[in-house]
C-alpha positions in Angstrom: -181.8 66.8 81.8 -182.5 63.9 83.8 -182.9 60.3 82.4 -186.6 59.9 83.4 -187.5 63.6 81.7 -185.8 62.1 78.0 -187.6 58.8 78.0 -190.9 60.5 78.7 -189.6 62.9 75.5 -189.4 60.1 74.0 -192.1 57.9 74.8 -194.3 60.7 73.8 -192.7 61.5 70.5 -193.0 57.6 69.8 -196.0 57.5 70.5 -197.0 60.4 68.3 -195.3 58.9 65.3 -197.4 55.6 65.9 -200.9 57.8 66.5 -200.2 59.6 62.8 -199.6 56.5 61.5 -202.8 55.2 63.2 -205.0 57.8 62.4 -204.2 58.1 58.8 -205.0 54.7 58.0 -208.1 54.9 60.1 -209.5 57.1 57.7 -208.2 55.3 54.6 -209.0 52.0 55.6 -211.8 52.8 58.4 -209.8 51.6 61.4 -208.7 48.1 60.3 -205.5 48.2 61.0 -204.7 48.7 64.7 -202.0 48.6 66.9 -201.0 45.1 67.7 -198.5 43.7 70.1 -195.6 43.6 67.9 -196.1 47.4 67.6 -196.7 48.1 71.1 -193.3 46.0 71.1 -191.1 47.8 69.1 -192.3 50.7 71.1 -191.2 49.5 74.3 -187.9 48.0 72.9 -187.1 51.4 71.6 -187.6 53.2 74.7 -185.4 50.6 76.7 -182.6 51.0 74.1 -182.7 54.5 74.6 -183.2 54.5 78.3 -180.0 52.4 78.0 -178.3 54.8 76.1 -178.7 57.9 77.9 -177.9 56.2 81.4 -174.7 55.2 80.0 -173.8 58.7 78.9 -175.1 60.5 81.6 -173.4 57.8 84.2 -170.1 58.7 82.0 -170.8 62.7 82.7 -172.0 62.2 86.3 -168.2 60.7 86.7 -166.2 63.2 85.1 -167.6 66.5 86.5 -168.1 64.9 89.6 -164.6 64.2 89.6 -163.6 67.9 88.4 -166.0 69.4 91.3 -163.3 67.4 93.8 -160.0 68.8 92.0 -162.2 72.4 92.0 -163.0 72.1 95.8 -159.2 71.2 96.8 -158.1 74.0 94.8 -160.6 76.4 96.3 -159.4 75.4 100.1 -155.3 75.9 99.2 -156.1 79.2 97.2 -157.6 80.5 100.4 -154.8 78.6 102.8 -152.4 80.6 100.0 -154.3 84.2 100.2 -154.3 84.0 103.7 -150.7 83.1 105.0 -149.5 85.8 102.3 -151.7 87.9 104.1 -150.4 87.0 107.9 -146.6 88.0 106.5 -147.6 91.8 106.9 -150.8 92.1 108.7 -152.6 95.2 108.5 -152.9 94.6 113.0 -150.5 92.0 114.2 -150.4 90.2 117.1 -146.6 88.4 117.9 -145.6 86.3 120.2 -143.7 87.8 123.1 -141.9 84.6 123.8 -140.4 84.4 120.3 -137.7 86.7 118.3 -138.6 88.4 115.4 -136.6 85.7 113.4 -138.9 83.1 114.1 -141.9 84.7 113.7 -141.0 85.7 110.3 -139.5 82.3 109.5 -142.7 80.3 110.6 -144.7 83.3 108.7 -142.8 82.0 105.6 -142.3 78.6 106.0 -146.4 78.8 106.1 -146.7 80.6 102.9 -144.1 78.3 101.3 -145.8 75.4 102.5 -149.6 76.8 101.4 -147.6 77.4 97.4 -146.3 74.0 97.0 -149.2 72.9 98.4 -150.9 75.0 95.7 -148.7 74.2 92.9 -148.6 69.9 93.4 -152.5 70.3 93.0 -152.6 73.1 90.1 -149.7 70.9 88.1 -150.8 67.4 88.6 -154.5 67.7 88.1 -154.1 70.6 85.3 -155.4 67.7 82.5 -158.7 68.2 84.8 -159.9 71.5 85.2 -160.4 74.4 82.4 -156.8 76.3 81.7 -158.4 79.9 82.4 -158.3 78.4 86.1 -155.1 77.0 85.8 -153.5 80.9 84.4 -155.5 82.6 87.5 -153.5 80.1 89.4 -150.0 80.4 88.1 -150.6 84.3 88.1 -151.6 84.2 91.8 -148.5 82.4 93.1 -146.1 84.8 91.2 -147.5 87.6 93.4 -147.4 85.3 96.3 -143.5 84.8 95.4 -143.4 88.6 94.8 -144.7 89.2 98.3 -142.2 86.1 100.0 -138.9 87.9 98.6 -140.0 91.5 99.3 -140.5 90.4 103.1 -137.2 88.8 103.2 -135.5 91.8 101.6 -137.3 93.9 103.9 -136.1 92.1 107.0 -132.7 91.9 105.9 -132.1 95.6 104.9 -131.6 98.2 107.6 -133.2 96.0 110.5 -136.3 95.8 109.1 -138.0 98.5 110.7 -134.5 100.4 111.6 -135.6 103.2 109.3 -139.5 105.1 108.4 -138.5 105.3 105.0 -137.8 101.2 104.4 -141.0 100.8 106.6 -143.1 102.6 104.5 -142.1 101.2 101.6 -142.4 98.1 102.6 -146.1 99.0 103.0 -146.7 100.3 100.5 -145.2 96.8 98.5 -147.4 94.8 100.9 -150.6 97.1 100.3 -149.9 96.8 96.0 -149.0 92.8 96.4 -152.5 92.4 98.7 -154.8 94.4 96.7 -153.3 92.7 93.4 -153.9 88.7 95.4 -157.2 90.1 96.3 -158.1 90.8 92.6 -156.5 87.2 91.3 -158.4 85.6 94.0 -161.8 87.2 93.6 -161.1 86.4 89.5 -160.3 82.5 90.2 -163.2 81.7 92.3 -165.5 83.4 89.6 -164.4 80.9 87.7 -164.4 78.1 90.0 -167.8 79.2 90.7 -168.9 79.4 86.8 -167.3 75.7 86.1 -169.4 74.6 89.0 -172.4 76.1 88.5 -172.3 74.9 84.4 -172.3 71.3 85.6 -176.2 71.5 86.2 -176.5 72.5 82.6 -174.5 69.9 81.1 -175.5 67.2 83.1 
């Protein structure tokens, strides 16, 4: 509700009360008694106060959520920065760099995905006073599959030479497809949130 659509509430509801009152003592007193400037005063003093009033407040409101939209808008860029370099450690089609070892591919893969978590996590922690806590527990649950994901690729290079053997491979993809398909869920879940929280401002303010 916007400031200009109360005060015309208002005004009109004012201005009710004062046509009752002058109406009723039209008939008792034929219309003697009319509105003078002191009453066309108070009336405009009221509306004022109350113009005053619900600027304040909303101004207050206006402030706070728009403040909350920033911390939801950060948090919706590094969730997707997160989902994505989890998704890059074991693409589905990958694309490598012939002029690098299989070492440092995987070490930048993870060195992205650990710098996309903190990332993630400085946000989540710092600004958690600021946002609702069912965003906050879609959060926390989406990093520990992330983490999931980070040691299961390390493991998985480390053991056997990575893809030394078809059994290690295929288990490794079949961790990667259960770790995916689990962020993919968490992810879709937070921004429904995100996108509730957001969407609820217009109905508060």
């Amino acid at each position: 509700m916007t400031v200009d659509y109360a005060i015309v509430a208002v005004v009109f509801f004012l201005l009710g009360k004062f046509s009752e009152k002058f109406f009723s003592s039209y008939v008792s007193e034929k219309g003697k008694n009319l509105a003078t400037k002191e009453d066309v005063g108070d009336i405009t003093r009221e509306v004022e106060s109350i113009r005053a009033d619900l600027s304040g407040k909303l101004a207050t409101h206006g402030f706070r959520y728009q403040q909350e939209f920033e911390v939801l808008a950060e948090l919706s860029h590094q969730l997707f920065d997160l989902a994505s370099a989890c998704a890059q450690l074991r693409p589905v089609l990958d694309y490598v760099d012939p002029t690098k070892t299989k070492e440092e591919i995987a070490e930048e893969r993870l060195t992205r995905l650990h710098e996309a978590r903190y990332a993630l996590h400085l946000t989540r922690e710092r600004k958690r006073p600021f946002y609702p806590g069912d965003i906050y527990e879609h959060l926390r649950a989406i990093d520990k599959v992330a983490h999931t994901e980070s040691v299961q690729y390390r493991y998985f290079l480390q053991s056997n030479t990575g893809l030394g053997k078809d059994a290690t491979f295929m288990g490794a993809w079949a961790q990667q497809q259960a770790n995916a398909e689990e962020i993919r869920k968490l992810v879709d879940a937070a921004g429904a949130s995100i996108r509730l929280r957001v969407t609820s401002f217009d109905k508060i303010i």
